[in-house]
Coordinates of C-alpha atoms in Angstrom, one line a residue:
X9 CA 0.0 0.0 -0.1
X10 CA 2.9 2.4 1.0
X11 CA 4.6 1.6 -2.4
X12 CA 1.4 2.2 -4.3
X13 CA 1.0 5.6 -2.6
X14 CA 4.6 6.4 -3.3
X15 CA 4.0 5.4 -7.0
X16 CA 1.1 7.6 -7.2
X17 CA 2.8 10.6 -5.7
X18 CA 5.9 10.2 -8.0
X19 CA 3.4 10.1 -11.0
X20 CA 1.4 13.0 -9.9
X21 CA 4.4 15.2 -9.3
X22 CA 5.9 14.1 -12.7
X23 CA 2.5 14.9 -14.3
X24 CA 2.5 18.1 -12.6
X25 CA 5.9 19.3 -13.8
X26 CA 4.9 18.2 -17.4
X27 CA 1.7 20.3 -17.2
X28 CA 3.5 23.3 -15.8
X29 CA 6.2 23.2 -18.4
X30 CA 3.7 22.9 -21.2
X31 CA 1.7 25.8 -19.9
X32 CA 4.7 27.9 -19.3
X33 CA 5.8 27.4 -22.9
X34 CA 2.4 28.4 -24.0
X35 CA 2.6 31.5 -21.8
X36 CA 5.9 32.5 -23.4
X37 CA 4.4 32.1 -26.8
X38 CA 1.6 34.4 -26.1
X39 CA -1.1 31.7 -26.6
X40 CA -4.7 32.7 -25.2
X41 CA -3.5 36.3 -24.8
X42 CA -7.0 37.6 -25.6
X43 CA -8.4 35.3 -23.0
X44 CA -5.8 36.6 -20.5
X45 CA -6.8 40.2 -20.9
X46 CA -10.6 39.4 -20.8
X47 CA -10.1 37.3 -17.7
X48 CA -9.4 40.3 -15.4
X49 CA -12.2 42.5 -16.7
X50 CA -14.5 41.4 -13.8
X51 CA -12.2 42.9 -11.4
X52 CA -13.1 46.3 -12.5
X53 CA -16.9 45.7 -12.0
X54 CA -16.5 45.3 -8.1
X55 CA -14.8 48.8 -7.6
X56 CA -16.9 51.3 -6.0
X57 CA -18.3 54.2 -8.2
X58 CA -17.1 57.0 -6.1
X59 CA -17.5 60.3 -7.9
X60 CA -14.2 62.0 -9.3
X61 CA -13.0 64.9 -7.0
X62 CA -10.8 66.1 -9.8
X63 CA -12.3 65.6 -13.3
X64 CA -15.6 67.0 -14.7
X65 CA -16.7 66.4 -18.4
X66 CA -18.6 69.1 -20.4
X67 CA -20.6 67.1 -22.9
X68 CA -21.5 68.1 -26.2
X69 CA -24.8 66.1 -25.9
X70 CA -27.8 65.6 -27.9
X71 CA -29.6 68.3 -26.1
X72 CA -26.9 70.8 -26.6
X73 CA -27.0 69.9 -30.3
X74 CA -30.7 70.3 -30.5
X75 CA -30.8 73.6 -28.6
X76 CA -27.8 75.2 -30.5
X77 CA -28.7 73.7 -33.9
X78 CA -31.2 76.7 -34.8
X79 CA -28.8 79.3 -34.2
X80 CA -25.4 77.6 -35.1
X81 CA -26.5 75.0 -37.6
X82 CA -24.8 71.4 -37.7
X83 CA -22.0 70.6 -35.2
X84 CA -19.4 70.6 -38.0
X85 CA -20.3 74.3 -38.7
X86 CA -20.4 75.6 -35.1
X87 CA -18.8 78.8 -34.8
X88 CA -15.3 78.8 -33.0
X89 CA -16.6 81.9 -30.9
X90 CA -19.0 79.3 -29.4
X91 CA -16.0 77.3 -28.0
X92 CA -14.1 80.5 -27.1
X93 CA -17.3 81.4 -25.2
X94 CA -17.3 78.0 -23.4
X95 CA -13.7 78.6 -22.4
X96 CA -14.4 81.9 -21.1
X97 CA -17.3 80.7 -19.0
X98 CA -15.2 77.9 -17.5
X99 CA -12.2 80.1 -16.8
X100 CA -14.7 82.5 -15.1
X101 CA -16.0 79.6 -13.0
X102 CA -12.3 78.8 -11.8
X103 CA -11.4 75.7 -13.8
X104 CA -7.9 74.7 -13.2
X105 CA -7.4 72.8 -16.5
X106 CA -9.5 72.8 -19.7
X107 CA -8.8 69.9 -22.0
X108 CA -10.4 70.1 -25.3
X109 CA -11.0 66.5 -26.9
X110 CA -11.9 68.4 -30.4
X111 CA -9.8 69.1 -33.3
X112 CA -9.3 72.5 -34.8
X113 CA -7.0 71.3 -37.6
X114 CA -8.2 73.6 -40.3
X115 CA -8.0 77.5 -40.2
X116 CA -11.2 79.4 -39.4
X117 CA -12.2 83.0 -39.7
X118 CA -13.0 83.1 -36.0
X119 CA -9.7 81.7 -34.9
X120 CA -8.4 85.1 -33.3
X121 CA -11.2 84.9 -30.9
X122 CA -10.6 81.3 -30.0
X123 CA -6.9 82.0 -29.6
X124 CA -7.6 85.1 -27.5
X125 CA -9.8 82.9 -25.1
X126 CA -7.1 80.1 -24.9
X127 CA -4.4 82.7 -24.1
X128 CA -6.5 84.4 -21.6
X129 CA -7.2 81.1 -19.8
X130 CA -3.5 80.0 -20.0
X131 CA -4.5 76.3 -19.1
X132 CA -6.1 74.8 -22.3
X133 CA -4.7 71.5 -23.4
X134 CA -5.3 70.4 -26.9
X135 CA -5.5 67.0 -28.6
X136 CA -3.0 65.4 -31.0
X137 CA -3.8 62.2 -33.2
X138 CA -1.1 60.1 -34.8
X139 CA -2.0 58.8 -38.1
X140 CA -0.2 56.7 -40.7
X141 CA 1.5 54.3 -38.4
X142 CA 5.0 53.6 -39.2
X143 CA 7.5 51.6 -37.2
X144 CA 6.4 49.9 -34.0
X145 CA 8.7 50.5 -31.0
X146 CA 11.3 52.7 -32.6
X147 CA 12.9 53.2 -29.2
X148 CA 12.5 52.0 -25.6
X149 CA 9.2 53.2 -24.0
X150 CA 7.8 54.5 -27.4
X151 CA 4.9 52.4 -28.7
X152 CA 4.6 53.6 -32.4
X153 CA 6.1 56.0 -35.0
X154 CA 3.6 57.8 -37.1
X155 CA 4.1 59.6 -40.3
X156 CA 1.5 62.3 -39.8
X157 CA 0.2 64.2 -36.6
X158 CA -3.3 65.6 -36.8
X159 CA -3.3 68.7 -34.5
X160 CA -4.7 72.2 -34.0
X161 CA -3.4 74.8 -36.4
X162 CA 0.1 76.2 -35.5
X163 CA -1.5 79.4 -34.3
X164 CA -4.1 77.7 -32.0
X165 CA -1.6 75.1 -30.8
X166 CA 0.8 77.9 -29.9
X167 CA -1.8 79.5 -27.8
X168 CA -2.3 76.3 -25.7
X169 CA -0.7 75.4 -22.5
X170 CA 0.0 71.8 -23.7
X171 CA -1.0 69.2 -26.1
X172 CA -1.0 65.4 -26.1
X173 CA -2.1 62.4 -28.1
X174 CA -5.6 60.9 -27.8
X175 CA -4.7 57.6 -29.5
X176 CA -5.9 54.6 -27.6
X177 CA -5.0 50.9 -28.0
X178 CA -7.7 48.4 -28.7
X179 CA -7.0 44.7 -28.1
X180 CA -8.0 41.8 -30.3
X181 CA -11.5 41.9 -29.0
X182 CA -11.9 45.5 -29.8
X183 CA -11.8 46.5 -26.1
X184 CA -9.9 49.5 -25.0
X185 CA -7.9 48.6 -21.8
X186 CA -4.6 50.8 -22.3
X187 CA -3.4 53.9 -24.0
X188 CA 0.3 54.5 -25.6
X189 CA 2.1 56.8 -23.4
X190 CA 4.5 58.0 -26.0
X191 CA 4.2 58.4 -29.7
X192 CA 6.9 59.4 -32.3
X193 CA 6.9 61.6 -35.3
X194 CA 10.0 62.3 -36.9
X195 CA 12.4 63.2 -34.0
X196 CA 9.9 64.4 -31.6
X197 CA 8.1 62.5 -28.9
X198 CA 4.5 63.1 -28.3
X199 CA 3.1 62.6 -24.6
X200 CA -0.4 61.4 -24.1
X201 CA -3.2 63.9 -23.7
X202 CA -3.9 62.7 -20.2
X203 CA -0.3 63.1 -18.9
X204 CA -0.4 66.6 -20.6
X205 CA -3.6 67.6 -18.7
X206 CA -2.0 66.2 -15.4
X207 CA 1.2 68.1 -15.9
X208 CA -0.6 71.2 -16.4
X209 CA -2.8 70.5 -13.5
X210 CA 0.2 70.0 -11.2
X211 CA 2.0 73.1 -12.9
X212 CA 4.8 71.0 -14.0
X213 CA 7.0 71.8 -17.1
X214 CA 8.2 70.3 -19.3
X215 CA 5.7 67.5 -19.4
X216 CA 8.6 64.7 -19.9
X217 CA 11.0 64.6 -17.1
X218 CA 13.6 62.2 -18.7
X219 CA 14.1 59.8 -21.4
X220 CA 11.6 56.8 -21.2
X221 CA 12.5 53.4 -20.5
X222 CA 11.2 50.0 -21.5
X223 CA 9.3 49.6 -18.4
X224 CA 8.4 53.0 -17.4
X225 CA 7.8 56.6 -18.8
X226 CA 8.6 59.6 -16.7
X227 CA 6.5 62.6 -16.7
X228 CA 4.7 65.3 -14.5
X229 CA 6.8 64.1 -11.7
X230 CA 5.7 60.6 -12.0
X231 CA 7.2 57.3 -13.0
X232 CA 4.4 55.5 -15.0
X233 CA 4.8 51.8 -15.3
X234 CA 4.1 50.5 -18.6
X235 CA 3.5 47.3 -20.4
X236 CA 4.6 46.0 -23.9
X237 CA 7.3 48.7 -24.2
X238 CA 5.0 51.7 -23.8
X239 CA 1.2 51.1 -23.0
X240 CA -0.2 52.2 -19.7
X241 CA -3.2 50.2 -18.5
X242 CA -6.2 52.3 -17.6
X243 CA -7.6 51.8 -14.2
X244 CA -11.2 52.4 -15.1
X245 CA -13.1 53.9 -12.1
X246 CA -16.5 52.8 -13.0
X247 CA -19.1 52.2 -16.0
X248 CA -19.8 54.9 -18.4
X249 CA -21.2 58.1 -16.8
X250 CA -24.5 59.5 -18.0
X251 CA -25.7 63.3 -18.0
X252 CA -27.7 64.3 -15.1
X253 CA -27.1 60.9 -13.3
X254 CA -24.7 59.9 -10.5
X255 CA -21.5 58.3 -11.8
X256 CA -17.8 58.4 -11.7
X257 CA -17.7 61.7 -13.7
X258 CA -20.1 64.5 -13.4
X259 CA -21.3 65.4 -17.0
X260 CA -22.4 68.9 -17.5
X261 CA -24.3 69.7 -20.9
X262 CA -22.2 72.1 -23.2
X263 CA -25.2 74.4 -23.8
X264 CA -25.5 75.0 -20.0
X265 CA -21.8 76.3 -20.0
X266 CA -22.8 78.5 -23.0
X267 CA -25.8 79.9 -21.3
X268 CA -24.0 80.2 -18.0
X269 CA -26.7 78.1 -16.4
X270 CA -24.4 75.6 -14.8
X271 CA -23.1 75.4 -11.0
X272 CA -19.8 77.2 -11.2
X273 CA -18.7 75.3 -8.1
X274 CA -18.8 72.1 -10.0
X275 CA -15.9 73.1 -11.9
X276 CA -14.0 75.2 -9.6
X277 CA -10.1 74.2 -9.3
X278 CA -11.0 71.1 -11.3
X279 CA -9.9 69.4 -14.7
X280 CA -12.7 70.1 -17.1
X281 CA -12.7 68.1 -20.3
X282 CA -14.9 69.2 -23.3
X283 CA -15.8 66.5 -25.8
X284 CA -18.6 64.6 -27.6
X285 CA -21.3 62.8 -25.6
X286 CA -23.7 61.8 -28.4
X287 CA -24.7 58.2 -28.5
X288 CA -23.0 56.2 -31.4
X289 CA -20.2 58.9 -32.0
X290 CA -16.7 58.4 -30.5
X291 CA -17.7 55.3 -28.4
X292 CA -15.4 52.5 -27.2
X293 CA -15.9 49.1 -25.4
X294 CA -14.2 49.0 -22.2
X295 CA -13.9 46.4 -19.5
X296 CA -16.8 48.3 -17.5
X297 CA -19.1 48.8 -20.5
X298 CA -22.1 46.4 -21.2
X299 CA -24.9 47.5 -23.6
X300 CA -23.5 51.1 -24.2
X301 CA -19.9 52.3 -25.0
X302 CA -17.8 54.8 -23.2
X303 CA -17.2 58.2 -24.9
X304 CA -13.7 59.0 -25.9
X305 CA -13.6 62.0 -23.6
X306 CA -14.5 59.6 -20.6
X307 CA -11.6 57.3 -21.6
X308 CA -9.3 60.3 -21.2
X309 CA -10.9 61.2 -17.8
X310 CA -10.1 57.5 -16.6
X311 CA -6.7 57.8 -17.8
X312 CA -6.2 61.3 -16.1
X313 CA -7.6 59.7 -12.9
X314 CA -5.2 56.8 -13.2
X315 CA -2.2 59.1 -13.4
X316 CA -3.3 61.9 -11.0
X317 CA -3.9 59.2 -8.2
X318 CA -1.0 57.1 -9.1
X319 CA -3.4 54.1 -9.3
X320 CA -1.4 52.2 -11.9
X321 CA -2.1 48.5 -13.1
X322 CA 0.9 46.2 -13.9
X323 CA 0.8 42.4 -14.5
X324 CA 2.5 40.2 -12.1
X325 CA 6.1 39.7 -13.2
X326 CA 6.5 36.8 -15.6
X327 CA 8.9 34.9 -13.2
X328 CA 6.1 34.9 -10.4
X329 CA 3.4 33.9 -12.9
X330 CA 5.6 31.0 -13.9
X331 CA 6.1 30.0 -10.2
X332 CA 2.2 30.1 -9.8
X333 CA 1.7 27.9 -12.8
X334 CA 4.1 25.3 -11.4
X335 CA 2.4 25.6 -7.8
X336 CA -0.9 25.2 -9.2
X337 CA -0.1 22.1 -11.3
X338 CA 1.6 20.4 -8.1
X339 CA -1.3 21.6 -5.8
X340 CA -3.9 20.0 -8.2
X341 CA -2.0 16.8 -8.9
X342 CA -1.3 16.2 -5.2
X343 CA -4.9 16.8 -4.2
X344 CA -6.0 14.2 -6.8
X345 CA -3.3 11.9 -5.6
X346 CA -4.1 12.1 -1.9
X347 CA -7.8 12.8 -1.6
X348 CA -10.9 11.1 -3.0
X349 CA -12.6 12.6 -6.0
X350 CA -15.2 14.5 -4.2
X351 CA -13.0 15.7 -1.4
X352 CA -10.3 16.7 -3.9
X353 CA -12.9 18.6 -6.1
X354 CA -14.1 20.4 -3.0
X355 CA -10.4 21.5 -2.2
X356 CA -9.7 22.5 -5.8
X357 CA -12.9 24.7 -5.7
X358 CA -11.6 26.1 -2.4
X359 CA -8.1 26.8 -4.0
X360 CA -9.7 28.6 -6.9
X361 CA -11.9 30.8 -4.6
X362 CA -8.7 31.7 -2.6
X363 CA -7.0 32.6 -5.9
X364 CA -9.8 34.8 -7.0
X365 CA -9.8 36.6 -3.7
X366 CA -6.0 37.0 -4.0
X367 CA -6.5 38.4 -7.4
X368 CA -9.0 40.9 -6.1
X369 CA -6.8 41.9 -3.2
X370 CA -3.7 42.1 -5.7
X371 CA -5.8 44.2 -7.9
X372 CA -6.6 46.8 -5.3
X373 CA -2.9 47.2 -5.0
X374 CA -2.4 47.6 -8.7
X375 CA -1.1 44.1 -9.5
X376 CA -2.8 42.0 -12.1
X377 CA -2.5 38.1 -11.5
X378 CA -2.8 35.9 -14.4
X379 CA -6.4 34.3 -14.4
X380 CA -5.7 31.8 -17.1
X381 CA -2.5 29.8 -16.7
X382 CA -2.3 29.2 -12.9
X383 CA -6.0 28.2 -12.9
X384 CA -5.4 26.0 -15.9
X385 CA -2.5 24.4 -14.2
X386 CA -4.5 23.7 -11.1
X387 CA -7.3 22.2 -13.1
X388 CA -5.4 20.2 -15.4
X389 CA -2.9 18.9 -12.7
X390 CA -6.1 17.5 -10.7
X391 CA -7.8 16.2 -13.8
X392 CA -4.7 14.5 -15.1
X393 CA -4.0 12.8 -12.0
X394 CA -7.6 11.7 -11.5
X395 CA -7.5 10.2 -15.0
X396 CA -4.4 8.4 -14.0
X397 CA -6.1 7.0 -11.0
X398 CA -9.2 6.0 -12.8
X399 CA -7.5 4.3 -15.7
X400 CA -4.3 2.9 -14.3
X401 CA -5.0 2.5 -10.5
X402 CA -8.4 1.1 -11.4
X403 CA -6.8 -1.5 -13.5
X404 CA -4.4 -2.3 -10.6
X405 CA -7.2 -2.4 -8.3
X406 CA -9.2 -4.9 -10.4
X407 CA -5.9 -7.0 -10.7
X408 CA -5.5 -6.8 -7.0
X409 CA -9.1 -7.7 -6.3
X410 CA -8.5 -10.7 -8.8
X411 CA -5.5 -11.9 -7.0
X412 CA -6.9 -11.3 -3.4
X413 CA -9.9 -13.3 -4.6
X414 CA -7.6 -16.3 -4.6
X415 CA -7.2 -16.0 -1.0
X416 CA -10.2 -14.0 0.3
X417 CA -13.9 -14.4 -0.3
X418 CA -15.3 -11.7 -2.6
X419 CA -17.0 -9.9 0.3
X420 CA -13.8 -9.9 2.5
X421 CA -11.6 -8.9 -0.4
X422 CA -13.9 -5.7 -1.3
X423 CA -13.8 -4.9 2.3
X424 CA -10.0 -5.1 2.4
X425 CA -9.6 -2.8 -0.8
X426 CA -12.2 -0.3 0.6
X427 CA -10.3 -0.2 3.9
X428 CA -6.8 -1.0 3.2
X429 CA -5.4 0.5 6.5
X430 CA -7.2 -2.2 8.4
X431 CA -4.8 -4.7 6.6
X432 CA -1.9 -3.6 8.6
X433 CA 1.8 -4.8 8.2
X434 CA 3.0 -6.9 11.2
X435 CA 1.0 -9.0 13.5
X436 CA -2.1 -8.6 15.8
X437 CA -3.4 -11.0 18.5
X438 CA -7.0 -11.7 18.3
X439 CA -9.6 -14.5 19.1
X440 CA -10.2 -16.4 15.9
X441 CA -11.2 -19.7 14.3
X442 CA -9.0 -21.8 12.4
X443 CA -10.0 -24.9 10.3
X444 CA -7.9 -27.6 8.7
X445 CA -9.1 -30.0 6.0
X446 CA -7.1 -33.1 5.0
X447 CA -7.9 -35.3 2.0
X448 CA -7.4 -38.9 3.3
X449 CA -5.9 -41.5 0.9
X450 CA -4.6 -38.9 -1.6
X451 CA -0.9 -40.1 -1.0
X452 CA -1.9 -43.7 -2.2
X453 CA -3.9 -42.3 -5.1
X454 CA -1.1 -40.1 -6.3
X455 CA 1.1 -43.4 -7.0
X456 CA -1.8 -44.9 -9.2
X457 CA -2.8 -41.9 -11.4
X458 CA -0.9 -40.3 -14.3
X459 CA 0.4 -36.8 -13.5
X460 CA -2.1 -34.9 -15.7
X461 CA -4.9 -36.9 -14.0
X462 CA -3.7 -36.5 -10.6
X463 CA -3.4 -32.7 -11.1
X464 CA -6.9 -32.6 -12.6
X465 CA -8.2 -34.5 -9.6
X466 CA -6.7 -32.4 -7.0
X467 CA -7.7 -29.2 -8.5
X468 CA -11.2 -30.3 -8.7
X469 CA -11.2 -31.1 -5.0
X470 CA -9.4 -28.0 -4.0
X471 CA -11.7 -25.8 -6.1
X472 CA -14.8 -27.2 -4.5
X473 CA -13.5 -26.9 -0.9
X474 CA -12.1 -23.4 -1.6
X475 CA -15.5 -22.2 -2.8
X476 CA -17.0 -23.5 0.4
X477 CA -14.6 -21.4 2.4
X478 CA -15.3 -18.3 0.4
X479 CA -19.1 -18.8 0.6
X480 CA -18.7 -18.6 4.2
X481 CA -16.4 -15.5 4.1
X482 CA -13.4 -17.4 5.3
X483 CA -9.8 -16.6 4.5
X484 CA -7.7 -19.2 2.5
X485 CA -4.5 -19.2 4.3
X486 CA -2.7 -21.8 2.2
X487 CA -2.6 -25.3 0.7
X488 CA -0.4 -27.8 2.3
X489 CA -0.2 -30.6 -0.1
X490 CA -3.7 -32.0 -0.2
X491 CA -4.6 -30.1 3.1
X492 CA -6.6 -26.8 3.2
X493 CA -6.1 -24.2 5.9
X494 CA -8.5 -21.3 6.5
X495 CA -9.4 -19.0 9.3
X496 CA -12.3 -16.4 10.1
X497 CA -12.5 -13.1 12.1
X498 CA -9.6 -11.6 10.3
X499 CA -8.8 -9.1 8.7
X500 CA -12.6 -8.3 8.8
X501 CA -14.4 -8.6 12.2
X502 CA -16.7 -11.6 12.2
X503 CA -18.4 -12.1 15.6
X504 CA -19.9 -15.4 14.5
X505 CA -16.5 -16.7 13.3
X506 CA -16.8 -20.0 15.1
X507 CA -20.3 -20.6 13.6
X508 CA -19.2 -19.7 10.1
X509 CA -16.3 -22.4 10.3
X510 CA -18.6 -25.0 11.4
X511 CA -21.1 -24.4 8.7
X512 CA -18.1 -24.4 6.2
X513 CA -17.0 -27.8 7.6
X514 CA -20.5 -29.3 7.1
X515 CA -20.7 -27.9 3.6
X516 CA -17.3 -29.5 2.9
X517 CA -18.8 -32.8 3.7
X518 CA -21.7 -32.0 1.4
X519 CA -19.3 -31.1 -1.5
X520 CA -17.3 -34.4 -0.8
X521 CA -20.6 -36.2 -1.2
X522 CA -21.2 -34.6 -4.7
X523 CA -17.5 -35.3 -5.7
X524 CA -17.7 -38.9 -4.6
X525 CA -20.8 -39.4 -6.9
X526 CA -18.7 -38.0 -9.7
X527 CA -15.6 -40.0 -8.8
X528 CA -17.7 -43.2 -8.7
X529 CA -18.9 -42.7 -12.2
X530 CA -15.1 -42.2 -13.4
X531 CA -14.1 -45.2 -11.4
X532 CA -11.9 -43.2 -9.1
X533 CA -11.4 -44.0 -5.5
X534 CA -13.9 -42.6 -3.0
X535 CA -11.5 -40.6 -0.7
X536 CA -12.5 -39.2 2.6
X537 CA -11.7 -36.0 4.5
X538 CA -11.0 -35.0 8.1
X539 CA -11.5 -31.5 9.4
X540 CA -10.1 -30.0 12.8
X541 CA -11.6 -26.6 14.0
X542 CA -10.3 -24.6 17.0
X543 CA -11.1 -21.2 18.5
X544 CA -8.8 -19.1 20.6
X545 CA -6.1 -16.4 20.5
X546 CA -3.7 -16.5 17.8
X547 CA -1.4 -14.0 16.0
X548 CA -2.6 -12.8 12.5
X549 CA -0.8 -10.6 10.1
X550 CA 1.6 -10.2 7.2
X551 CA 4.5 -12.5 8.1
X552 CA 7.6 -13.7 6.2
X553 CA 10.8 -12.1 4.9
X554 CA 11.3 -8.6 3.9
X555 CA 10.9 -9.6 0.1
X556 CA 8.1 -12.1 0.6
X557 CA 5.0 -11.9 3.0
X558 CA 2.1 -14.0 3.5
X559 CA -1.0 -13.1 5.5
X560 CA -1.4 -16.0 8.0
X561 CA -2.0 -17.1 11.5
X562 CA 0.3 -18.6 14.0
X563 CA 0.1 -19.9 17.6
X564 CA -0.7 -22.8 19.8
X565 CA -4.5 -22.5 18.8
X566 CA -3.6 -23.1 15.2
X567 CA -1.3 -26.1 16.2
X568 CA -4.2 -27.7 18.1
X569 CA -6.6 -27.4 15.1
X570 CA -4.0 -29.0 12.8
X571 CA -3.5 -32.0 15.4
X572 CA -7.4 -32.4 15.8
X573 CA -7.5 -32.8 11.8
X574 CA -5.0 -35.6 12.1
X575 CA -6.9 -37.4 15.0
X576 CA -10.0 -37.9 12.7
X577 CA -8.3 -41.0 11.1
X578 CA -7.5 -42.5 14.4
X579 CA -11.0 -41.9 15.9
X580 CA -13.0 -42.6 12.6
X581 CA -14.5 -39.1 12.4
X582 CA -14.8 -36.4 9.9
X583 CA -15.2 -33.1 11.7
X584 CA -13.5 -32.6 15.3
X585 CA -13.6 -29.4 17.2
X586 CA -12.4 -28.3 20.5
X587 CA -14.6 -27.3 23.5
X588 CA -13.7 -23.5 23.0
X589 CA -14.9 -23.8 19.4
X590 CA -18.1 -25.5 20.5
X591 CA -18.9 -22.9 23.0
X592 CA -18.2 -20.1 20.5
X593 CA -20.2 -21.9 17.7
X594 CA -23.4 -22.0 19.8
X595 CA -26.0 -24.8 20.1
X596 CA -27.0 -24.9 16.5
X597 CA -24.8 -27.9 15.5
X598 CA -25.2 -31.7 16.1
X599 CA -22.3 -32.4 18.4
X600 CA -21.3 -35.2 20.6
X601 CA -18.5 -35.0 23.2
X602 CA -15.6 -37.4 22.8
X603 CA -13.1 -38.2 25.5
X604 CA -10.3 -35.9 26.4
X605 CA -7.3 -36.4 24.2
X606 CA -3.6 -35.6 24.5
X607 CA -2.5 -33.9 21.1
X608 CA 1.0 -33.8 20.1
X609 CA 3.0 -30.9 21.3
X610 CA 0.9 -30.4 24.4
X611 CA 1.1 -31.9 28.0
X612 CA -2.5 -31.2 29.1
X613 CA -5.4 -33.1 27.5
X614 CA -7.9 -31.3 25.3
X615 CA -11.7 -31.8 25.5
X616 CA -13.0 -32.4 21.9
X617 CA -16.4 -32.7 20.2
X618 CA -17.4 -34.4 17.0
X619 CA -19.8 -32.5 14.6
X620 CA -22.2 -35.4 13.1
X621 CA -21.6 -35.3 9.4
X622 CA -22.2 -38.5 7.6
X623 CA -21.3 -38.7 4.0
X624 CA -24.6 -40.4 2.9
X625 CA -27.9 -38.4 3.1
X626 CA -30.2 -39.3 5.8
X627 CA -33.2 -41.1 5.0
X628 CA -35.5 -38.3 5.7

């Protein structure tokens, strides 16, 4: 049993290492990358939707468009004096930074009014968009080089406090989870719009503090951790905000700003972003969106919040993810190897829950645990070892049951397999009943039969008698020539062990009656049997050498039973048992007392009884 457990542990450990190695190789090749990024999206939904204290959105929404349409026409034709008026209103209300997520890339007749308002405010940040992507990762920390930068006209841009790119990165599933921190055009580096806004908010110039590195971009007094050589993961504060409703960001209709009908306290000393909030325009899918998308201006607001509060998200370093993969595979394999299927499944479910909780806590600290590979390692390690146990150990179990069935009755062998610890190594002293059955005259017969006929004869007899032992749930100890040795009350407790042995002895005589009828038809000698039964203390257990063991019984009680079996020939009886066996068996057997006899190897006499067992059936 110990060897079986050690083998199972060795196999499960080897399987775990194999599973871990294959998954680490898949991780290195970037397999299931989309599933990896999707697997952590649920962590954003559990964040509290606390309103932002620093960022407010002025939305050019459907209502603003509807109310301003009669005077200014379609949105593309709106006068730049209108935007200048909006900037003036926000400046007067005390806005600390005004970020325009709108492009003025073509000259207009009203540019002087707009430029004057921008210069007067002194805190306006304009967008830049890279178009015509060129080389990816042209230098450490830079995501992409672009041929063209779409930006405000030079006169407007010169009046602004800063400008930054509004490019975002969509993953393969078209969900925005990050934005590039640095873009390149020619020899110049363009910081993101969000970093330019934060730099203006904290009054820090220039925006970039030093040259970027592969794992961080330095700007606005911050070391911003990046992934994939330049992308910052956005720590979304909540689902998309709606005008007039509570949400992460307060959205003020643009028309209310123009009319001066908004609460000035809502924008005082805050970052105010102006952008489109019309459904179906400039919308993106994010980890926190469901039916409706998130406007681009709110994407920038979330990026600003991430930077402003230093709430960065970074994946767990690769070496630690690899460690978790191997630990998961080993844990799953060992649980399957040491626990039953149900208990192991419950423990695996518990580990999964612990890992999810740990991922949630790590997320609160800005660390993203891999939710695919360690979990897959745990499940595959568990499932693989379970498959091994089902297919290989079940085959071994069936083989063991078949082999055990040659020594134990089916009922006892099943009990031993279900409770293997009960079959302990070493010996155990207990009160039991032992039976010896000898075939009389077999030695003489063996000289008169051909070897093949002799083997067939003894096999027929032994099979019949062994089946009797098993029918009464006895343990076949051994064959000693033509003698059978069996015992009861081990390894399984059998309170009626003496009664079982007596019934088995009577059935053996009945089987002999059937065999003699067959032997008579084949002109074979009609041999007889002698049976000895004794009950008492004896030592039972696995005995023998270190390399070969036998489950057997030893002791004086055993020796007495063997001597009684020999006495049958002298006394002309078939079944003899001691007084101890008769008392233990009860009154249900036809017994007659015989004289006390002295058995070989003992000084004191033994009281014996005969169980009446005639070979010929009675007349009635």
